[in-house]
Amino acid sequence: MSGGEEQGSEGEGMRIDPARAKVLVENLQHVTQRVDAVRGSRKVRLIAVSKLKPASDILSLHHHPSHPHHDFGENYTDELTTKSSLLPPTIRWHMIGGLQTNKCKPLAETVPNLFSVSSVDTAKKADALEKGRKALVEKRGEEVGEKRLRVLVQVNTSGEESKSGVEPNETTSLCKHIIDKCPHLRLGGLMTIGAIARSKESSSPDALNEDFVTLRETRDRVAGELGVEKESLELSMGMSSDFEAAITQGSDEVRVGTTIFGERPAKKDAKIQ
Ligand SMILES: *Cc1c(COP(=O)(O)O)cnc(C)c1O
């Protein structure tokens, strides 16, 4: 970063609009209450999906004095990398969007506080993330142990051609590849986006959603085939329109954007800093 920049990597000098910060904090609190109302005694991770929203929005939620939020999700590798360079290293970044194989290694290598990549759907992408995280760990002279990068395998639960993700019956082999061939990665579980139409239908907490059922059944089967406990593989499912239903159906992690940050601008109009 050039010397004339005001913004440091801790977000110092970043302008926060107090009125905007207040709205964001209230929105997040409201979502947290809705999560708490359905999760029972289970732990559910809430990822605030900040794609196409300014870095100052993220800082407003991360620097909250009593309830700092840590988990933020982004869809574009370049945007995630830029924001991570402007914001505190205490943020846990989640790459949740479609991955390009050639961007996987640089992402894992340049963002030390990248906590998770939720959208792995080929062995090539897993291998590239493995290379990137290995390079990072070696550069810093660290032990692999705690620095393993969490990855989720994205499953195409809706069967739609246009959706990325592996087929349910190919999931075990990709999971095996990650476990056997990628020592710098940690298989955290499975993720689905699901069909938009179904998520609209399932906005009541009790409505059964076929994508959620499929992801859960796939997880149970994969765990059996891998010989691990079901609970060791988390389920990442549920967004603004259906996160309560997802939690009721076993989700361990929800990804909520619009309900916290409001409608997103078109990508070409987005101002991220
Ligand atoms: C954008 C996005 C979300 C958040 O969607 P909202 O409907 O705004 O909550 C969740 N997951 C993925 C993979 C996304 O791309």
mmCIF file of C-alpha atoms and ligand atoms in Angstrom:
data_model
loop_
_atom_site.group_PDB
_atom_site.id
_atom_site.type_symbol
_atom_site.label_atom_id
_atom_site.label_comp_id
_atom_site.label_asym_id
_atom_site.label_seq_id
_atom_site.Cartn_x
_atom_site.Cartn_y
_atom_site.Cartn_z
ATOM 1 C CA MET A 1 0.000 0.000 0.000
ATOM 2 C CA SER A 2 1.408 3.430 -0.921
ATOM 3 C CA GLY A 3 2.628 5.807 1.796
ATOM 4 C CA GLY A 4 -0.101 8.383 1.246
ATOM 5 C CA GLU A 5 -2.914 6.025 2.175
ATOM 6 C CA GLU A 6 -4.807 6.825 5.331
ATOM 7 C CA GLN A 7 -6.231 3.380 5.833
ATOM 8 C CA GLY A 8 -4.102 0.950 7.791
ATOM 9 C CA SER A 9 -4.704 -2.760 8.021
ATOM 10 C CA GLU A 10 -6.596 -2.245 11.278
ATOM 11 C CA GLY A 11 -9.134 -0.036 9.578
ATOM 12 C CA GLU A 12 -7.792 3.089 11.286
ATOM 13 C CA GLY A 13 -8.851 6.196 9.498
ATOM 14 C CA MET A 14 -11.772 4.437 7.863
ATOM 15 C CA ARG A 15 -14.824 6.647 7.986
ATOM 16 C CA ILE A 16 -17.777 5.131 9.813
ATOM 17 C CA ASP A 17 -21.157 6.781 9.487
ATOM 18 C CA PRO A 18 -22.752 6.421 12.958
ATOM 19 C CA ALA A 19 -26.306 6.321 11.598
ATOM 20 C CA ARG A 20 -25.407 3.531 9.165
ATOM 21 C CA ALA A 21 -23.499 1.660 11.892
ATOM 22 C CA LYS A 22 -26.547 1.797 14.165
ATOM 23 C CA VAL A 23 -28.814 0.297 11.509
ATOM 24 C CA LEU A 24 -26.328 -2.495 10.783
ATOM 25 C CA VAL A 25 -25.865 -3.370 14.448
ATOM 26 C CA GLU A 26 -29.643 -3.500 14.948
ATOM 27 C CA ASN A 27 -30.129 -5.655 11.860
ATOM 28 C CA LEU A 28 -27.455 -8.089 13.024
ATOM 29 C CA GLN A 29 -28.928 -8.229 16.529
ATOM 30 C CA HIS A 30 -32.320 -9.000 15.073
ATOM 31 C CA VAL A 31 -30.944 -11.838 12.939
ATOM 32 C CA THR A 32 -29.035 -13.189 15.956
ATOM 33 C CA GLN A 33 -32.270 -13.244 17.969
ATOM 34 C CA ARG A 34 -34.052 -15.095 15.183
ATOM 35 C CA VAL A 35 -31.204 -17.634 15.059
ATOM 36 C CA ASP A 36 -31.314 -18.042 18.856
ATOM 37 C CA ALA A 37 -35.066 -18.630 18.762
ATOM 38 C CA VAL A 38 -34.713 -21.774 16.638
ATOM 39 C CA ARG A 39 -31.278 -23.220 17.365
ATOM 40 C CA GLY A 40 -32.122 -24.811 20.739
ATOM 41 C CA SER A 41 -28.876 -25.676 22.519
ATOM 42 C CA ARG A 42 -26.925 -26.152 19.282
ATOM 43 C CA LYS A 43 -24.224 -23.755 18.193
ATOM 44 C CA VAL A 44 -24.911 -22.074 14.864
ATOM 45 C CA ARG A 45 -22.328 -19.880 13.142
ATOM 46 C CA LEU A 46 -23.769 -16.743 11.564
ATOM 47 C CA ILE A 47 -21.765 -15.529 8.575
ATOM 48 C CA ALA A 48 -22.550 -11.927 7.688
ATOM 49 C CA VAL A 49 -22.351 -11.876 3.886
ATOM 50 C CA SER A 50 -20.817 -8.527 2.982
ATOM 51 C CA LYS A 51 -20.207 -8.951 -0.748
ATOM 52 C CA LEU A 52 -20.456 -5.705 -2.754
ATOM 53 C CA LYS A 53 -20.842 -3.726 0.488
ATOM 54 C CA PRO A 54 -18.225 -1.251 1.722
ATOM 55 C CA ALA A 55 -15.425 -2.261 4.068
ATOM 56 C CA SER A 56 -16.692 0.364 6.553
ATOM 57 C CA ASP A 57 -19.919 -1.671 6.960
ATOM 58 C CA ILE A 58 -17.830 -4.648 8.033
ATOM 59 C CA LEU A 59 -15.769 -2.566 10.424
ATOM 60 C CA SER A 60 -18.943 -1.194 12.059
ATOM 61 C CA LEU A 61 -19.983 -4.714 13.007
ATOM 62 C CA HIS A 62 -16.507 -5.993 13.827
ATOM 63 C CA HIS A 63 -15.635 -3.073 16.111
ATOM 64 C CA HIS A 64 -18.874 -3.176 18.084
ATOM 65 C CA PRO A 65 -17.759 -2.677 21.699
ATOM 66 C CA SER A 66 -19.836 -5.390 23.391
ATOM 67 C CA HIS A 67 -20.711 -7.808 20.564
ATOM 68 C CA PRO A 68 -17.968 -7.709 17.954
ATOM 69 C CA HIS A 69 -18.854 -9.857 14.963
ATOM 70 C CA HIS A 70 -16.071 -11.966 13.452
ATOM 71 C CA ASP A 71 -17.414 -14.078 10.596
ATOM 72 C CA PHE A 72 -17.819 -12.329 7.245
ATOM 73 C CA GLY A 73 -18.528 -13.931 3.873
ATOM 74 C CA GLU A 74 -17.451 -12.740 0.444
ATOM 75 C CA ASN A 75 -18.175 -14.003 -3.060
ATOM 76 C CA TYR A 76 -15.338 -12.645 -5.154
ATOM 77 C CA THR A 77 -11.696 -13.478 -4.456
ATOM 78 C CA ASP A 78 -10.398 -10.042 -5.517
ATOM 79 C CA GLU A 79 -12.894 -8.242 -3.309
ATOM 80 C CA LEU A 80 -12.115 -10.487 -0.352
ATOM 81 C CA THR A 81 -8.370 -9.942 -0.799
ATOM 82 C CA THR A 82 -8.743 -6.150 -1.009
ATOM 83 C CA LYS A 83 -11.038 -5.934 2.012
ATOM 84 C CA SER A 84 -8.774 -8.204 4.056
ATOM 85 C CA SER A 85 -5.863 -5.820 3.427
ATOM 86 C CA LEU A 86 -7.914 -2.872 4.742
ATOM 87 C CA LEU A 87 -9.512 -4.507 7.761
ATOM 88 C CA PRO A 88 -8.299 -6.032 11.047
ATOM 89 C CA PRO A 89 -6.637 -9.456 11.037
ATOM 90 C CA THR A 90 -9.087 -10.535 13.761
ATOM 91 C CA ILE A 91 -11.811 -10.975 11.140
ATOM 92 C CA ARG A 92 -12.542 -14.546 10.036
ATOM 93 C CA TRP A 93 -13.072 -14.443 6.282
ATOM 94 C CA HIS A 94 -15.246 -16.985 4.513
ATOM 95 C CA MET A 95 -14.983 -17.338 0.739
ATOM 96 C CA ILE A 96 -18.475 -18.524 -0.142
ATOM 97 C CA GLY A 97 -18.775 -17.719 -3.856
ATOM 98 C CA GLY A 98 -17.973 -19.623 -7.032
ATOM 99 C CA LEU A 99 -14.239 -20.330 -7.213
ATOM 100 C CA GLN A 100 -11.939 -20.003 -10.185
ATOM 101 C CA THR A 101 -9.184 -22.575 -9.984
ATOM 102 C CA ASN A 102 -6.430 -20.088 -10.869
ATOM 103 C CA LYS A 103 -7.433 -17.754 -8.024
ATOM 104 C CA CYS A 104 -7.388 -20.435 -5.329
ATOM 105 C CA LYS A 105 -3.642 -20.533 -4.621
ATOM 106 C CA PRO A 106 -3.151 -16.735 -4.370
ATOM 107 C CA LEU A 107 -6.226 -16.454 -2.138
ATOM 108 C CA ALA A 108 -5.038 -19.074 0.341
ATOM 109 C CA GLU A 109 -1.499 -17.712 0.273
ATOM 110 C CA THR A 110 -2.180 -13.995 0.699
ATOM 111 C CA VAL A 111 -5.009 -13.933 3.246
ATOM 112 C CA PRO A 112 -3.731 -15.393 6.546
ATOM 113 C CA ASN A 113 -7.071 -14.797 8.245
ATOM 114 C CA LEU A 114 -9.005 -16.632 5.540
ATOM 115 C CA PHE A 115 -10.901 -18.965 7.855
ATOM 116 C CA SER A 116 -12.872 -21.026 5.385
ATOM 117 C CA VAL A 117 -13.522 -21.708 1.728
ATOM 118 C CA SER A 118 -17.090 -22.934 1.476
ATOM 119 C CA SER A 119 -17.387 -23.634 -2.219
ATOM 120 C CA VAL A 120 -14.870 -26.353 -3.122
ATOM 121 C CA ASP A 121 -16.303 -28.533 -5.883
ATOM 122 C CA THR A 122 -13.299 -30.033 -7.689
ATOM 123 C CA ALA A 123 -10.095 -31.794 -6.630
ATOM 124 C CA LYS A 124 -8.137 -29.231 -8.679
ATOM 125 C CA LYS A 125 -9.466 -26.360 -6.572
ATOM 126 C CA ALA A 126 -8.686 -28.280 -3.378
ATOM 127 C CA ASP A 127 -5.129 -28.914 -4.640
ATOM 128 C CA ALA A 128 -4.639 -25.225 -5.471
ATOM 129 C CA LEU A 129 -5.866 -24.155 -2.019
ATOM 130 C CA GLU A 130 -3.561 -26.772 -0.494
ATOM 131 C CA LYS A 131 -0.574 -25.294 -2.369
ATOM 132 C CA GLY A 132 -1.466 -21.770 -1.291
ATOM 133 C CA ARG A 133 -1.913 -22.597 2.367
ATOM 134 C CA LYS A 134 1.271 -24.696 2.384
ATOM 135 C CA ALA A 135 3.203 -21.745 0.939
ATOM 136 C CA LEU A 136 1.765 -19.412 3.588
ATOM 137 C CA VAL A 137 2.608 -21.724 6.479
ATOM 138 C CA GLU A 138 6.154 -22.288 5.197
ATOM 139 C CA LYS A 139 6.744 -18.582 4.577
ATOM 140 C CA ARG A 140 5.774 -17.818 8.159
ATOM 141 C CA GLY A 141 7.623 -20.770 9.624
ATOM 142 C CA GLU A 142 4.462 -21.985 11.359
ATOM 143 C CA GLU A 143 3.257 -25.421 12.350
ATOM 144 C CA VAL A 144 0.471 -26.729 10.133
ATOM 145 C CA GLY A 145 -1.774 -27.830 13.003
ATOM 146 C CA GLU A 146 -3.976 -24.853 13.778
ATOM 147 C CA LYS A 147 -3.283 -23.135 10.474
ATOM 148 C CA ARG A 148 -5.052 -25.708 8.353
ATOM 149 C CA LEU A 149 -7.582 -24.003 6.124
ATOM 150 C CA ARG A 150 -11.151 -25.133 6.688
ATOM 151 C CA VAL A 151 -12.892 -26.116 3.480
ATOM 152 C CA LEU A 152 -16.446 -27.171 2.746
ATOM 153 C CA VAL A 153 -17.468 -29.255 -0.228
ATOM 154 C CA GLN A 154 -20.271 -27.600 -2.154
ATOM 155 C CA VAL A 155 -22.986 -30.035 -3.187
ATOM 156 C CA ASN A 156 -25.450 -29.481 -6.027
ATOM 157 C CA THR A 157 -28.557 -30.566 -4.131
ATOM 158 C CA SER A 158 -31.109 -29.191 -6.580
ATOM 159 C CA GLY A 159 -29.897 -31.043 -9.668
ATOM 160 C CA GLU A 160 -30.057 -27.821 -11.694
ATOM 161 C CA GLU A 161 -27.485 -27.731 -14.507
ATOM 162 C CA SER A 162 -26.631 -24.105 -13.793
ATOM 163 C CA LYS A 163 -25.705 -24.687 -10.173
ATOM 164 C CA SER A 164 -22.148 -25.396 -9.202
ATOM 165 C CA GLY A 165 -21.282 -28.078 -6.715
ATOM 166 C CA VAL A 166 -20.550 -31.788 -6.913
ATOM 167 C CA GLU A 167 -23.310 -34.316 -7.388
ATOM 168 C CA PRO A 168 -24.425 -35.882 -4.111
ATOM 169 C CA ASN A 169 -23.049 -39.275 -5.176
ATOM 170 C CA GLU A 170 -19.623 -37.834 -6.011
ATOM 171 C CA THR A 171 -19.238 -36.068 -2.689
ATOM 172 C CA THR A 172 -17.445 -38.826 -0.796
ATOM 173 C CA SER A 173 -14.655 -39.094 -3.343
ATOM 174 C CA LEU A 174 -13.903 -35.343 -3.212
ATOM 175 C CA CYS A 175 -14.008 -35.446 0.607
ATOM 176 C CA LYS A 176 -11.577 -38.396 0.560
ATOM 177 C CA HIS A 177 -9.249 -36.478 -1.735
ATOM 178 C CA ILE A 178 -9.175 -33.539 0.692
ATOM 179 C CA ILE A 179 -8.532 -35.788 3.690
ATOM 180 C CA ASP A 180 -5.877 -37.939 2.006
ATOM 181 C CA LYS A 181 -4.098 -35.487 -0.285
ATOM 182 C CA CYS A 182 -4.416 -32.059 1.320
ATOM 183 C CA PRO A 183 -2.655 -31.958 4.708
ATOM 184 C CA HIS A 184 -2.934 -28.157 4.920
ATOM 185 C CA LEU A 185 -6.713 -28.277 4.563
ATOM 186 C CA ARG A 186 -9.295 -29.438 7.069
ATOM 187 C CA LEU A 187 -12.566 -30.856 5.794
ATOM 188 C CA GLY A 188 -15.196 -28.911 7.758
ATOM 189 C CA GLY A 189 -18.351 -30.237 6.127
ATOM 190 C CA LEU A 190 -20.758 -29.665 3.251
ATOM 191 C CA MET A 191 -22.438 -26.598 1.785
ATOM 192 C CA THR A 192 -25.397 -25.990 -0.508
ATOM 193 C CA ILE A 193 -27.014 -22.937 -2.040
ATOM 194 C CA GLY A 194 -30.146 -24.768 -3.155
ATOM 195 C CA ALA A 195 -32.861 -23.767 -5.561
ATOM 196 C CA ILE A 196 -34.066 -20.170 -5.279
ATOM 197 C CA ALA A 197 -37.680 -21.188 -5.832
ATOM 198 C CA ARG A 198 -37.556 -23.646 -2.956
ATOM 199 C CA SER A 199 -35.994 -21.162 -0.548
ATOM 200 C CA LYS A 200 -38.873 -18.753 -1.218
ATOM 201 C CA GLU A 201 -41.392 -21.459 -0.369
ATOM 202 C CA SER A 202 -39.642 -22.454 2.810
ATOM 203 C CA SER A 203 -39.528 -19.095 4.528
ATOM 204 C CA SER A 204 -41.597 -20.446 7.417
ATOM 205 C CA PRO A 205 -39.319 -22.137 9.942
ATOM 206 C CA ASP A 206 -41.128 -25.464 9.677
ATOM 207 C CA ALA A 207 -41.377 -25.835 5.915
ATOM 208 C CA LEU A 208 -39.327 -28.794 4.669
ATOM 209 C CA ASN A 209 -36.843 -27.834 1.989
ATOM 210 C CA GLU A 210 -35.641 -30.612 -0.311
ATOM 211 C CA ASP A 211 -32.182 -29.113 -0.675
ATOM 212 C CA PHE A 212 -31.667 -29.138 3.074
ATOM 213 C CA VAL A 213 -32.945 -32.707 3.307
ATOM 214 C CA THR A 214 -30.608 -33.771 0.494
ATOM 215 C CA LEU A 215 -27.571 -32.063 2.027
ATOM 216 C CA ARG A 216 -28.225 -33.654 5.379
ATOM 217 C CA GLU A 217 -28.729 -37.111 3.894
ATOM 218 C CA THR A 218 -25.583 -36.676 1.810
ATOM 219 C CA ARG A 219 -23.632 -35.696 4.924
ATOM 220 C CA ASP A 220 -24.901 -38.709 6.861
ATOM 221 C CA ARG A 221 -23.978 -41.063 4.025
ATOM 222 C CA VAL A 222 -20.566 -39.457 3.437
ATOM 223 C CA ALA A 223 -19.747 -39.638 7.146
ATOM 224 C CA GLY A 224 -20.588 -43.350 7.099
ATOM 225 C CA GLU A 225 -18.442 -43.937 4.012
ATOM 226 C CA LEU A 226 -15.535 -42.031 5.540
ATOM 227 C CA GLY A 227 -15.964 -43.740 8.884
ATOM 228 C CA VAL A 228 -16.271 -40.488 10.839
ATOM 229 C CA GLU A 229 -18.906 -39.125 13.226
ATOM 230 C CA LYS A 230 -21.760 -37.309 11.461
ATOM 231 C CA GLU A 231 -21.296 -34.324 13.741
ATOM 232 C CA SER A 232 -17.707 -33.897 12.599
ATOM 233 C CA LEU A 233 -19.040 -32.695 9.246
ATOM 234 C CA GLU A 234 -20.952 -29.434 9.556
ATOM 235 C CA LEU A 235 -23.800 -28.343 7.312
ATOM 236 C CA SER A 236 -23.645 -24.852 5.799
ATOM 237 C CA MET A 237 -27.111 -24.037 4.510
ATOM 238 C CA GLY A 238 -29.605 -21.189 4.800
ATOM 239 C CA MET A 239 -29.568 -17.562 3.611
ATOM 240 C CA SER A 240 -31.738 -14.485 4.254
ATOM 241 C CA SER A 241 -34.934 -16.050 2.936
ATOM 242 C CA ASP A 242 -34.673 -19.409 4.655
ATOM 243 C CA PHE A 243 -32.111 -19.469 7.472
ATOM 244 C CA GLU A 244 -34.597 -20.360 10.207
ATOM 245 C CA ALA A 245 -35.920 -23.333 8.227
ATOM 246 C CA ALA A 246 -32.321 -24.376 7.534
ATOM 247 C CA ILE A 247 -31.440 -24.341 11.237
ATOM 248 C CA THR A 248 -34.571 -26.306 12.098
ATOM 249 C CA GLN A 249 -33.384 -28.876 9.544
ATOM 250 C CA GLY A 250 -29.918 -29.195 11.009
ATOM 251 C CA SER A 251 -27.810 -26.335 9.665
ATOM 252 C CA ASP A 252 -24.660 -25.517 11.649
ATOM 253 C CA GLU A 253 -23.844 -22.388 9.681
ATOM 254 C CA VAL A 254 -26.047 -19.818 7.945
ATOM 255 C CA ARG A 255 -24.945 -17.161 5.465
ATOM 256 C CA VAL A 256 -27.034 -14.018 5.731
ATOM 257 C CA GLY A 257 -26.468 -10.950 3.558
ATOM 258 C CA THR A 258 -29.474 -8.855 2.544
ATOM 259 C CA THR A 259 -31.261 -9.028 5.907
ATOM 260 C CA ILE A 260 -28.204 -7.489 7.586
ATOM 261 C CA PHE A 261 -26.762 -5.152 4.949
ATOM 262 C CA GLY A 262 -29.790 -4.396 2.743
ATOM 263 C CA GLU A 263 -30.134 -4.879 -1.003
ATOM 264 C CA ARG A 264 -26.866 -5.142 -2.901
ATOM 265 C CA PRO A 265 -25.841 -2.824 -5.746
ATOM 266 C CA ALA A 266 -24.981 -4.210 -9.177
ATOM 267 C CA LYS A 267 -21.396 -5.443 -9.231
ATOM 268 C CA LYS A 268 -20.302 -2.609 -11.534
ATOM 269 C CA ASP A 269 -21.747 0.015 -9.139
ATOM 270 C CA ALA A 270 -20.361 -1.474 -5.935
ATOM 271 C CA LYS A 271 -18.043 0.724 -3.857
ATOM 272 C CA ILE A 272 -16.115 -1.500 -1.521
ATOM 273 C CA GLN A 273 -13.800 1.097 -0.022
HETATM 274 C C1 LIG B 1 -24.945 -13.877 -1.544
HETATM 275 C C2 LIG B 1 -24.899 -15.213 -0.904
HETATM 276 C C3 LIG B 1 -25.526 -15.431 0.327
HETATM 277 C C4 LIG B 1 -26.367 -14.385 1.042
HETATM 278 O O1 LIG B 1 -27.572 -14.200 0.375
HETATM 279 P P1 LIG B 1 -28.749 -13.292 1.010
HETATM 280 O O2 LIG B 1 -29.956 -13.768 0.323
HETATM 281 O O3 LIG B 1 -28.401 -11.881 0.664
HETATM 282 O O4 LIG B 1 -28.768 -13.532 2.453
HETATM 283 C C5 LIG B 1 -25.380 -16.689 0.913
HETATM 284 N N1 LIG B 1 -24.667 -17.673 0.325
HETATM 285 C C6 LIG B 1 -24.062 -17.479 -0.874
HETATM 286 C C7 LIG B 1 -23.278 -18.598 -1.459
HETATM 287 C C8 LIG B 1 -24.168 -16.259 -1.516
HETATM 288 O O5 LIG B 1 -23.584 -16.106 -2.692
#
